[in-house]
Coordinates of C-alpha atoms in Angstrom, one line a residue:
M1 CA 81.8 111.2 12.9
K2 CA 79.1 109.0 14.5
K3 CA 81.5 108.3 17.5
I4 CA 82.1 112.1 17.9
S5 CA 78.3 112.7 17.9
H6 CA 77.6 110.0 20.2
T7 CA 80.4 111.2 22.8
I8 CA 78.9 115.0 22.6
A9 CA 75.3 113.3 23.0
R10 CA 76.6 111.4 26.0
F11 CA 78.3 114.7 27.5
F12 CA 75.2 116.6 27.4
S13 CA 72.9 113.9 28.9
V14 CA 75.4 113.7 31.7
A15 CA 75.7 117.4 32.1
F16 CA 71.9 117.6 32.1
V17 CA 71.5 114.9 34.6
L18 CA 74.2 116.8 36.9
L19 CA 72.4 120.1 36.5
F20 CA 69.0 118.5 37.2
S21 CA 70.5 116.7 40.2
L22 CA 72.0 120.0 41.6
F23 CA 68.7 122.0 41.1
S24 CA 66.9 119.4 42.8
S25 CA 69.2 119.2 45.8
S26 CA 69.1 123.0 45.9
Q27 CA 65.2 122.9 46.0
S28 CA 65.2 120.1 48.7
A29 CA 67.8 122.0 50.7
R30 CA 65.7 125.1 50.9
A31 CA 62.6 122.9 52.0
N32 CA 63.0 122.4 55.9
T33 CA 61.3 120.3 58.5
V34 CA 59.5 122.8 61.1
D35 CA 58.8 121.0 64.1
D36 CA 58.2 123.8 66.6
V37 CA 54.9 125.2 65.4
I38 CA 52.6 122.9 67.1
T39 CA 51.6 124.7 70.2
S40 CA 49.0 122.4 71.8
I41 CA 46.7 119.4 71.3
N42 CA 43.2 118.7 72.3
V43 CA 41.3 115.4 72.3
Y44 CA 37.5 115.0 72.0
N45 CA 35.1 112.1 71.2
Q46 CA 33.1 111.6 68.0
K47 CA 30.7 114.2 69.3
G48 CA 33.4 116.8 69.8
E49 CA 33.2 116.6 73.6
E50 CA 35.6 116.0 76.2
L51 CA 37.0 112.5 75.7
T52 CA 35.9 110.9 79.3
D53 CA 34.7 107.6 78.4
S54 CA 36.7 104.4 77.7
L55 CA 37.1 103.6 73.5
S56 CA 35.7 100.6 71.9
P57 CA 37.6 98.9 69.0
W58 CA 36.9 100.9 65.9
E59 CA 35.6 104.0 67.7
K60 CA 37.2 107.0 66.5
F61 CA 38.2 110.1 68.5
Q62 CA 39.4 113.5 67.3
I63 CA 43.0 114.9 68.0
D64 CA 43.1 118.8 67.2
A65 CA 46.7 120.0 66.8
N66 CA 47.0 123.8 67.1
F67 CA 49.7 125.6 65.4
A68 CA 51.1 129.2 65.1
F69 CA 53.9 130.8 63.6
N70 CA 55.1 134.5 62.8
Y71 CA 56.2 135.7 59.1
G72 CA 59.7 134.4 58.4
K73 CA 59.4 131.3 60.6
V74 CA 58.0 129.1 57.8
Q75 CA 59.1 129.1 54.1
P76 CA 57.2 127.6 51.0
G77 CA 57.7 123.9 50.8
D78 CA 58.8 123.6 54.6
T79 CA 56.9 120.6 56.1
T80 CA 55.6 119.8 59.4
T81 CA 55.0 116.0 60.3
I82 CA 52.7 114.7 62.8
G83 CA 52.7 111.1 64.0
L84 CA 51.0 109.2 66.4
P85 CA 52.4 106.3 68.8
V86 CA 52.3 102.7 67.5
E87 CA 49.4 102.0 69.9
F88 CA 46.9 104.1 67.8
A89 CA 45.9 104.1 64.0
L90 CA 45.4 107.3 61.8
E91 CA 42.4 107.5 59.7
G92 CA 41.0 110.0 57.1
A93 CA 41.8 111.3 53.5
D94 CA 44.3 113.8 52.4
F95 CA 42.9 117.4 52.9
E96 CA 43.6 121.2 52.2
V97 CA 44.2 123.7 55.0
K98 CA 42.7 127.0 53.9
D99 CA 42.0 130.3 55.4
D100 CA 38.4 132.1 55.7
D101 CA 38.8 133.5 52.1
G102 CA 39.8 129.9 50.7
N103 CA 43.5 130.5 50.2
L104 CA 45.5 127.6 50.5
V105 CA 47.7 127.6 53.4
A106 CA 49.2 124.0 53.4
T107 CA 48.3 120.8 52.1
A108 CA 48.0 117.6 54.3
V109 CA 48.8 114.1 53.4
V110 CA 47.5 111.2 55.5
D111 CA 49.8 108.2 55.8
A112 CA 47.8 105.4 57.5
S113 CA 50.5 103.0 57.0
S114 CA 53.4 105.2 58.8
K115 CA 50.6 106.7 61.1
Q116 CA 51.6 110.2 60.0
L117 CA 50.3 113.3 58.7
T118 CA 52.6 115.6 56.7
L119 CA 52.0 119.4 56.2
T120 CA 53.6 121.2 53.4
Y121 CA 53.3 125.0 53.3
T122 CA 52.5 127.3 50.4
D123 CA 53.4 130.7 49.3
Y124 CA 50.7 131.9 51.6
V125 CA 53.3 131.9 54.4
L126 CA 55.0 134.9 52.7
T127 CA 51.8 137.1 52.7
R128 CA 50.6 137.2 56.5
S129 CA 52.3 138.5 59.4
H130 CA 50.9 135.9 61.8
I131 CA 49.5 132.4 61.0
E132 CA 47.7 130.3 63.2
G133 CA 45.1 127.4 63.0
K134 CA 44.5 123.7 63.7
V135 CA 44.7 120.3 61.8
H136 CA 42.0 117.8 62.8
L137 CA 42.9 114.4 63.0
L138 CA 41.1 111.3 63.2
A139 CA 42.4 108.2 65.2
R140 CA 41.6 105.2 66.9
V141 CA 43.3 102.4 69.3
D142 CA 45.0 100.1 66.8
H143 CA 43.3 97.0 67.9
N144 CA 46.1 94.8 66.0
V145 CA 48.5 96.1 68.5
V146 CA 46.7 96.8 71.6
R147 CA 44.1 93.7 72.3
D148 CA 43.5 94.3 76.0
K149 CA 41.7 96.7 78.3
G150 CA 44.0 99.5 79.7
S151 CA 45.1 103.0 79.5
I152 CA 47.4 104.1 76.7
P153 CA 49.6 107.3 76.6
L154 CA 49.0 109.5 73.9
K155 CA 51.5 112.0 72.5
L156 CA 52.0 113.6 69.2
I157 CA 55.6 113.2 67.6
V158 CA 56.3 116.4 65.6
G159 CA 59.5 115.9 64.0
K160 CA 62.0 115.7 66.9
K161 CA 59.6 117.1 69.3
I162 CA 57.3 115.2 71.6
I163 CA 53.9 116.8 72.6
E164 CA 52.5 114.9 75.6
Y165 CA 48.6 114.7 76.2
G166 CA 47.9 112.0 78.7
K167 CA 46.1 108.7 78.7
I168 CA 43.5 107.3 76.7
D169 CA 41.1 104.5 78.4
Y170 CA 40.6 101.4 76.1
K171 CA 38.0 98.7 76.5
G172 CA 40.1 96.1 74.8
L173 CA 38.6 93.4 72.4
P174 CA 35.5 91.6 73.0
G175 CA 36.1 88.1 74.4
Q176 CA 33.9 86.4 72.0
A177 CA 31.9 87.9 69.0
T178 CA 28.0 88.1 68.8
P179 CA 26.3 86.6 65.6
Y180 CA 23.2 88.6 64.3
T181 CA 20.7 87.5 61.9
F182 CA 20.7 91.0 60.5
I183 CA 22.8 93.9 61.3
K184 CA 23.8 97.1 59.6
Y185 CA 26.9 99.3 59.9
G186 CA 28.1 102.6 58.4
W187 CA 31.3 104.7 58.0
N188 CA 33.0 107.6 56.4
N189 CA 35.0 107.0 53.3
A190 CA 38.6 108.1 53.3
D191 CA 38.9 108.0 49.5
N192 CA 35.8 110.0 48.9
I193 CA 34.7 112.9 51.3
K194 CA 31.5 113.4 49.7
S195 CA 29.9 110.1 50.5
I196 CA 29.5 107.7 53.2
T197 CA 29.1 103.9 52.9
Y198 CA 26.6 101.5 54.6
S199 CA 26.7 97.7 54.9
L200 CA 24.3 94.9 55.6
N201 CA 25.4 91.8 57.4
I202 CA 22.7 88.9 56.8
N203 CA 22.4 85.3 58.4
Q204 CA 25.5 85.2 60.9
Q205 CA 23.6 82.7 62.9
N206 CA 23.5 80.3 59.9
Q207 CA 19.6 79.9 59.7
E208 CA 17.7 78.8 56.7
L209 CA 15.6 81.7 55.6
D210 CA 12.7 81.7 53.4
N211 CA 11.5 84.6 51.1
V212 CA 13.9 87.1 52.4
V213 CA 13.3 90.7 51.5
I214 CA 15.4 93.4 52.5
S215 CA 14.1 97.2 52.5
D216 CA 16.4 100.0 53.5
T217 CA 15.5 103.8 54.1
L218 CA 17.8 106.9 54.6
G219 CA 16.8 109.1 57.6
F220 CA 17.9 112.3 55.8
N221 CA 17.3 113.9 52.3
T222 CA 20.7 115.5 51.8
G223 CA 22.0 112.5 49.8
E224 CA 21.4 109.9 47.3
I225 CA 22.0 106.2 47.1
D226 CA 24.3 105.4 44.3
L227 CA 22.8 102.3 42.4
N228 CA 26.3 101.5 40.7
S229 CA 27.8 101.4 44.1
F230 CA 26.1 98.4 45.1
Q231 CA 28.0 95.0 45.7
I232 CA 26.6 91.7 47.1
L233 CA 29.0 89.1 48.2
K234 CA 27.8 85.5 49.3
G235 CA 30.1 83.2 51.4
S236 CA 30.2 81.9 55.0
W237 CA 30.7 84.0 58.2
V238 CA 33.6 83.3 60.2
V239 CA 35.3 85.0 63.1
D240 CA 38.5 87.2 62.5
P241 CA 40.8 86.8 65.5
A242 CA 42.3 90.1 64.5
D243 CA 39.4 91.8 66.4
N244 CA 36.9 89.3 67.2
S245 CA 34.3 90.2 64.8
Y246 CA 32.6 88.4 61.9
R247 CA 33.7 88.8 58.3
L248 CA 32.9 86.6 55.3
S249 CA 35.4 84.0 54.5
Q250 CA 38.0 84.2 52.0
Q251 CA 35.8 81.8 49.8
R252 CA 33.2 84.3 48.8
E253 CA 31.9 85.3 45.6
D254 CA 30.4 88.4 44.0
V255 CA 26.7 87.9 43.2
T256 CA 25.5 91.5 42.6
G257 CA 24.2 90.3 39.3
N258 CA 22.0 87.8 40.4
Y259 CA 19.8 90.4 42.4
T260 CA 17.4 93.2 41.3
I261 CA 17.8 96.4 43.3
N262 CA 14.7 98.4 43.4
L263 CA 16.0 101.9 43.9
A264 CA 13.0 104.5 44.8
A265 CA 12.5 107.5 42.5
D266 CA 14.1 109.9 45.0
K267 CA 16.9 107.8 45.7
R268 CA 16.6 107.5 49.3
S269 CA 15.4 103.8 49.8
F270 CA 15.6 100.4 48.0
T271 CA 14.4 96.9 48.4
I272 CA 16.1 93.6 47.5
N273 CA 14.2 90.3 47.3
M274 CA 16.8 87.7 48.1
G275 CA 14.5 84.7 48.1
H276 CA 15.6 81.5 49.7
I277 CA 18.9 81.7 51.9
G278 CA 20.4 78.4 53.0
A279 CA 21.8 77.5 56.6
N280 CA 25.2 78.0 55.8
E281 CA 25.0 80.8 53.4
G282 CA 25.9 84.5 54.7
F283 CA 25.5 87.6 52.7
Y284 CA 27.1 90.9 52.7
V285 CA 25.5 93.9 50.9
R286 CA 27.4 97.3 50.5
Y287 CA 26.2 100.5 49.0
R288 CA 27.4 104.2 49.0
V289 CA 25.4 107.5 49.7
N290 CA 26.6 110.6 47.6
F291 CA 26.4 114.3 48.7
P292 CA 26.5 117.2 46.4
T293 CA 28.7 119.1 48.9
I294 CA 31.1 118.1 51.7
P295 CA 28.9 117.6 54.7
A296 CA 29.7 119.6 57.8
D297 CA 31.8 117.9 60.2
G298 CA 29.8 116.2 63.2
T299 CA 26.7 115.8 60.8
V300 CA 24.8 112.7 61.7
F301 CA 23.2 110.6 58.9
P302 CA 20.7 107.9 60.2
N303 CA 19.7 105.0 58.3
D304 CA 16.9 102.1 59.0
A305 CA 17.0 98.5 57.4
I306 CA 14.5 95.8 57.7
L307 CA 14.7 92.2 56.8
R308 CA 11.6 90.1 56.7
A309 CA 11.4 86.2 56.1
D310 CA 8.5 83.7 56.4
N311 CA 10.0 81.7 59.3
I312 CA 11.4 84.4 61.4
E313 CA 10.2 87.8 63.1
E314 CA 10.9 90.8 61.6
Q315 CA 14.5 92.0 61.8
K316 CA 15.3 95.6 62.1
S317 CA 18.6 97.3 62.6
S318 CA 19.6 101.3 62.5
V319 CA 22.8 102.8 62.3
A320 CA 23.7 106.5 62.5
V321 CA 27.2 107.6 60.8
R322 CA 28.5 110.9 62.1
Y323 CA 30.1 112.5 59.5
Q324 CA 34.0 113.1 60.3
R325 CA 37.1 113.9 58.2
A326 CA 40.5 115.0 58.7
N327 CA 40.7 118.6 58.1
G328 CA 42.1 121.8 58.9
Y329 CA 42.0 125.5 58.8
A330 CA 44.1 128.5 59.3
H331 CA 44.2 132.3 59.7
G332 CA 46.6 134.7 58.7
D333 CA 47.0 138.4 59.6
I334 CA 47.6 141.2 57.6
Y335 CA 47.6 144.4 59.6
G336 CA 48.0 148.1 59.3
V337 CA 49.1 150.9 61.2
Q338 CA 47.4 154.4 61.8
V339 CA 49.4 157.3 62.8
T340 CA 47.6 160.4 64.2
K341 CA 49.7 163.5 64.1
K342 CA 48.8 166.4 66.5
D343 CA 50.5 169.3 68.0
E344 CA 50.9 170.0 71.8
A345 CA 47.3 171.3 72.1
G346 CA 45.8 168.3 70.6
K347 CA 45.2 170.1 67.0
P348 CA 45.3 167.6 64.1
L349 CA 48.4 168.5 61.7
A350 CA 48.4 167.9 57.9
G351 CA 51.3 167.4 55.6
A352 CA 53.5 165.5 58.0
E353 CA 55.4 162.6 56.1
F354 CA 56.1 159.5 57.9
T355 CA 58.3 156.5 56.6
L356 CA 57.7 153.1 57.5
Y357 CA 61.1 151.0 57.9
D358 CA 61.9 147.4 58.2
E359 CA 63.0 146.3 61.5
D360 CA 66.6 147.3 60.6
G361 CA 65.4 150.9 60.7
V362 CA 67.1 151.6 57.2
T363 CA 65.0 149.8 54.6
V364 CA 62.1 151.9 53.3
V365 CA 58.8 149.9 53.2
Q366 CA 56.3 152.5 52.9
K367 CA 55.5 156.4 53.0
A368 CA 52.6 158.1 54.3
T369 CA 51.5 162.0 54.5
S370 CA 48.9 162.8 57.2
D371 CA 45.8 164.2 55.9
A372 CA 43.3 167.2 57.3
N373 CA 42.6 165.1 60.3
G374 CA 46.2 164.3 61.0
I375 CA 45.9 160.7 60.1
A376 CA 48.4 158.8 57.9
S377 CA 48.0 155.0 57.1
F378 CA 50.4 152.0 56.5
S379 CA 48.4 149.1 55.2
N380 CA 49.1 145.4 54.1
L381 CA 51.8 145.0 56.7
I382 CA 52.9 141.1 57.2
K383 CA 56.4 141.4 59.1
E384 CA 56.5 141.0 62.8
H385 CA 58.3 144.2 63.6
Y386 CA 58.5 147.7 61.8
V387 CA 59.9 151.1 62.7
I388 CA 58.2 154.4 62.0
K389 CA 59.8 157.8 61.8
E390 CA 58.9 161.3 60.7
T391 CA 60.8 162.4 57.8
K392 CA 59.2 165.7 57.0
A393 CA 57.2 167.9 59.6
P394 CA 54.4 170.0 59.0
A395 CA 54.8 173.5 58.0
G396 CA 55.7 175.7 61.2
Y397 CA 56.5 172.7 63.3
Q398 CA 59.7 170.8 64.6
L399 CA 60.6 167.5 63.1
S400 CA 60.1 164.8 65.7
D401 CA 63.0 162.6 66.6
E402 CA 60.8 160.0 68.2
E403 CA 60.9 156.6 66.5
I404 CA 57.8 154.2 67.1
Q405 CA 58.4 150.5 67.2
V406 CA 55.7 148.4 65.6
N407 CA 55.2 144.8 66.6
A408 CA 52.6 142.7 65.2
A409 CA 51.8 141.2 68.7
Q410 CA 50.1 144.7 69.5
L411 CA 47.3 143.7 67.4
K412 CA 45.6 142.0 70.3
N413 CA 45.4 145.3 72.1
Y414 CA 43.3 146.7 69.4
G415 CA 41.1 143.8 67.7
S416 CA 40.6 145.6 64.5
G417 CA 43.6 144.7 62.4
I418 CA 44.9 148.2 62.8
I419 CA 47.7 149.4 65.2
Y420 CA 47.1 153.0 66.3
K421 CA 50.1 155.4 67.2
D422 CA 50.4 159.1 68.0
F423 CA 52.8 161.4 66.9
T424 CA 52.9 164.9 68.7
N425 CA 55.0 167.9 67.2
R426 CA 56.1 170.9 68.8
Q427 CA 55.7 174.0 66.9
A428 CA 58.7 175.2 65.2
L429 CA 60.6 177.9 67.2
I430 CA 62.9 180.7 65.6
T431 CA 65.4 183.3 66.9
A432 CA 64.9 186.9 65.9
S433 CA 68.3 188.7 66.4
G434 CA 69.7 192.1 65.5
T435 CA 72.6 194.4 66.0
K436 CA 72.5 198.2 67.3
T437 CA 74.9 200.2 65.3
W438 CA 76.1 203.8 66.7
N439 CA 77.0 206.0 63.6
D440 CA 78.5 208.7 66.2
D441 CA 82.1 208.6 65.5
N442 CA 82.7 206.6 68.6
D443 CA 80.3 208.9 70.6
K444 CA 82.2 212.0 70.0
D445 CA 79.7 214.2 71.3
G446 CA 79.1 212.0 74.3
K447 CA 75.3 211.7 73.5
R448 CA 75.4 208.0 73.7
P449 CA 73.3 206.3 76.4
D450 CA 74.3 203.4 78.5
K451 CA 71.5 201.2 77.2
I452 CA 68.4 201.3 74.9
T453 CA 65.0 199.5 74.7
V454 CA 64.1 197.2 71.6
R455 CA 60.4 196.1 71.3
L456 CA 59.6 192.9 69.4
Y457 CA 56.2 193.0 67.4
A458 CA 54.3 189.7 66.0
N459 CA 52.2 190.6 63.2
G460 CA 52.1 194.0 64.6
V461 CA 51.3 193.2 68.2
E462 CA 54.2 193.7 70.8
V463 CA 55.2 190.5 72.2
A464 CA 58.3 191.1 74.1
S465 CA 60.9 193.9 74.9
K466 CA 64.4 194.1 76.2
E467 CA 67.1 196.4 77.2
V468 CA 70.1 196.3 75.2
G469 CA 73.7 197.5 76.1
P470 CA 77.2 196.7 75.0
N471 CA 78.7 193.4 75.7
A472 CA 82.3 192.7 76.7
Q473 CA 83.4 193.1 73.1
G474 CA 81.5 196.6 72.9
E475 CA 79.0 195.3 70.6
W476 CA 75.3 196.2 71.0
K477 CA 73.6 193.0 70.0
Y478 CA 70.0 191.6 70.8
E479 CA 68.0 188.4 70.1
F480 CA 64.6 187.0 71.0
T481 CA 64.5 183.2 71.1
D482 CA 62.0 180.6 71.1
L483 CA 59.4 182.5 68.8
P484 CA 56.7 180.4 67.1
A485 CA 57.1 180.5 63.3
T486 CA 53.3 180.0 62.5
G487 CA 50.2 181.3 64.0
A488 CA 47.0 179.4 64.8
D489 CA 46.0 180.1 61.0
G490 CA 49.2 178.0 59.8
K491 CA 50.6 181.0 58.4
D492 CA 54.1 182.7 59.0
I493 CA 54.3 185.1 61.7
V494 CA 55.7 188.4 60.6
Y495 CA 58.1 189.9 63.4
S496 CA 59.3 193.5 63.6
V497 CA 61.3 195.6 66.1
T498 CA 61.2 199.1 67.2
E499 CA 63.5 201.3 69.6
D500 CA 62.3 203.5 72.3
R501 CA 63.1 207.3 71.4
V502 CA 66.9 208.1 72.0
Y503 CA 67.6 211.6 72.8
G504 CA 69.6 213.5 70.0
Y505 CA 69.7 210.7 67.3
T506 CA 67.9 209.5 64.4
A507 CA 67.1 205.8 64.0
T508 CA 67.0 203.8 61.1
V509 CA 65.9 200.3 61.0
D510 CA 66.8 197.9 58.4
G511 CA 65.5 194.2 58.8
M512 CA 66.1 193.4 62.5
N513 CA 69.0 196.0 62.6
I514 CA 68.9 199.5 64.2
T515 CA 71.4 202.2 63.3
N516 CA 71.5 205.6 65.2
T517 CA 73.1 208.8 64.0
P518 CA 73.4 211.8 65.9
V519 CA 71.5 215.1 64.9
P520 CA 74.0 218.1 64.4
G521 CA 73.6 221.0 67.0
V522 CA 71.7 219.1 69.4
P523 CA 73.5 219.7 72.7
Q524 CA 74.3 216.7 75.1
P525 CA 71.4 215.6 76.8
P526 CA 70.7 217.0 80.3
K527 CA 70.3 214.7 83.5
P528 CA 66.9 213.5 84.0
S529 CA 65.0 215.0 86.7
S530 CA 63.0 213.1 89.4
D531 CA 59.6 214.4 87.9
N532 CA 60.2 214.4 84.4
S533 CA 60.8 211.4 82.2
S534 CA 61.5 211.2 78.5
K535 CA 58.9 210.6 76.2
S536 CA 59.7 208.0 73.4
S537 CA 59.7 208.0 69.4
S538 CA 60.0 204.8 67.4
S539 CA 60.3 203.5 64.1
S540 CA 60.0 200.0 62.8
S541 CA 60.6 197.6 59.9
S542 CA 59.5 194.0 59.2
S543 CA 61.4 190.7 59.6
S544 CA 60.3 187.4 58.1
S545 CA 59.6 184.8 60.5
S546 CA 62.0 182.3 58.7
S547 CA 64.9 184.3 60.1
T548 CA 66.9 182.8 63.0
T549 CA 69.7 185.3 62.9
S550 CA 69.6 189.0 62.0
S551 CA 67.0 189.2 59.1
S552 CA 68.5 189.8 55.7
S553 CA 65.2 191.1 54.3
S554 CA 65.7 194.7 53.4
S555 CA 63.3 197.6 53.9
T556 CA 63.2 201.2 53.2
G557 CA 65.2 203.1 56.1
S558 CA 63.3 205.8 58.2
T559 CA 64.8 208.5 60.1
V560 CA 63.4 210.2 63.4
V561 CA 65.3 213.1 64.9
I562 CA 65.0 213.4 68.4
I563 CA 65.3 217.1 69.6
E564 CA 64.5 218.9 72.9
S565 CA 61.1 220.4 73.7
D566 CA 60.4 223.7 75.2
D567 CA 60.6 222.1 78.7
G568 CA 64.0 220.4 78.1
S569 CA 62.6 216.9 78.1
G570 CA 63.7 216.0 74.6
G571 CA 60.1 215.1 73.5
G572 CA 59.6 217.5 70.6
N573 CA 58.3 216.1 67.2
A574 CA 60.4 215.3 64.4
S575 CA 58.5 217.9 62.4
N576 CA 59.7 220.6 64.5
V577 CA 63.4 220.2 63.3
G578 CA 65.1 223.5 62.5
T579 CA 62.1 225.6 63.4
K580 CA 61.9 225.7 67.1
K581 CA 63.9 228.4 68.9
V582 CA 66.4 227.1 71.7
L583 CA 66.2 229.5 74.7
P584 CA 68.9 230.0 77.4
K585 CA 68.1 228.5 80.8
A586 CA 68.8 229.9 84.3
G587 CA 72.4 229.4 85.2
E588 CA 74.0 229.1 81.6
N589 CA 76.9 231.2 80.6
A590 CA 77.0 235.0 81.4
S591 CA 77.6 235.6 77.7
W592 CA 74.2 235.1 77.1
I593 CA 73.1 238.1 79.6
M594 CA 75.6 240.4 77.8
I595 CA 74.2 239.8 74.2
A596 CA 70.7 240.4 75.6
A597 CA 71.9 243.7 77.1
G598 CA 73.5 244.7 74.0
V599 CA 70.7 243.8 71.8
A600 CA 68.2 246.0 74.1
L601 CA 70.8 248.8 74.0
V602 CA 70.9 248.8 70.4
G603 CA 67.0 248.7 70.1
L604 CA 66.8 251.7 72.6
V605 CA 69.2 254.0 70.7
G606 CA 67.5 253.1 67.5
F607 CA 64.1 254.1 68.8
I608 CA 65.3 257.5 70.2
A609 CA 66.7 258.3 66.7
F610 CA 63.6 257.4 65.0
R611 CA 61.4 259.5 67.3
A612 CA 64.0 262.5 66.8
K613 CA 64.0 262.5 62.9
K614 CA 60.0 262.2 63.0
K615 CA 60.0 265.5 64.9

């Protein structure tokens, strides 16, 4: 049983290791080295000025590596490695690359031994459209490699990519070290960026000194001397062949506990009573100054120190430490697009719906609707490319088929983080059409004219007319095209039609359709004379502006009867139907004369009979 349990335990242990290895491999596989994001380099002296003078041993200079990339180029966990040639040394501590709001863009690890800086990118790269910035490197000529005066080619090794700069002039190591009775040095601390360190080198000339007192005063009030950081070493001074400088020999001892450091209350100065110093005794005093916050890059911190002894003149030494550290910063863009919707006259249009698509033009990212000012906005955009389409037109306007391409690079044309685009809509146009129907048994009485006139009204105002006749199939059809659907007030336009009066017919208007029916007993119309034209009578009905074919809306039919007036012009009023006499005209059939004569004769006979009876 124990054997089985042991076997099962081993199985799960192996399985766990395999799964962990696969997961780790997967994670590693997703992290790539990106070597094409460094765009340029600049080199400056310690003051941040153009480097023109030759460098001394231990003298630092600055290298700014500028980087830039767009969304999608870099993924979280990806790295960029920046290396120096073997002739140079890399200095500085690890640091973080942040944007103006304190968001972490990347971490930077400085490896002095390999002379490389490695950037590792964070999730920030997934939240911005375009990211650019710089890393600020501190370097010097490596005197362990280059000892002689000369010009040294400088280049950055970024992965497999080489970025050339030019040559750096170097003074070379001094031929012989100069000994000092008292000299002060200072430097930045790579392991603590909120501090600097000062040192005092005493008796490199191997003199015998009596009643030695050292005093030291800071030339600034933003830092404090750290009493616990003091270290006093005793030994003999020797020249280090590596850089031809004086150093305490390896046979040195820490004698800090033998001396009292008198630190002032403001922690900006101190004194040490060193007493007697023998001819072959050298001392090295080191201490740290702490700052409450990280000093601004380039800030200078001066410091003065004095050595007094009975048998020599006062020795004064000053040093000014320029605060420098490796650092970096970045800026990422989040941009927006503002669309302004207008008609062809420049009037803002509300109610237009726009859709923002991914670069493929298919994947929906955001939607927005234009407000009363015609403005629709898209925000928090991070990708390089988008497509905007209008997906719903404002009421009364045609849907635009325009596609607007958005490119983050266009931001440089605006400077506000917003890209501005205009959409123009044409007013929606409709067609009003109808059919003319003759209800006259195929023109049995021969009254039908060759053509008629139809008039179109928009909200009661005539806007068009046209003559209508039969087409090749004998159909009487008409249409009015390219009509605006809405008026200036945004409301639908109501269209209606009327027909000029047609002799001998009643007209019924139903929607956009007109039906004519002959009036019984009305003779065939006379031929028109040159000086007497027909008057017109009309009837009308309404059609909704939404119709694009013959309107299907219904209305109560109206009837107009066209009859002949006294002068034979056909211009009588409809109210006179059945009441007006129709008299014969000259040249009509002779039967009318005979009838008239008969009527007169009968009347005469009746009159004579009436008179005779009365008598």
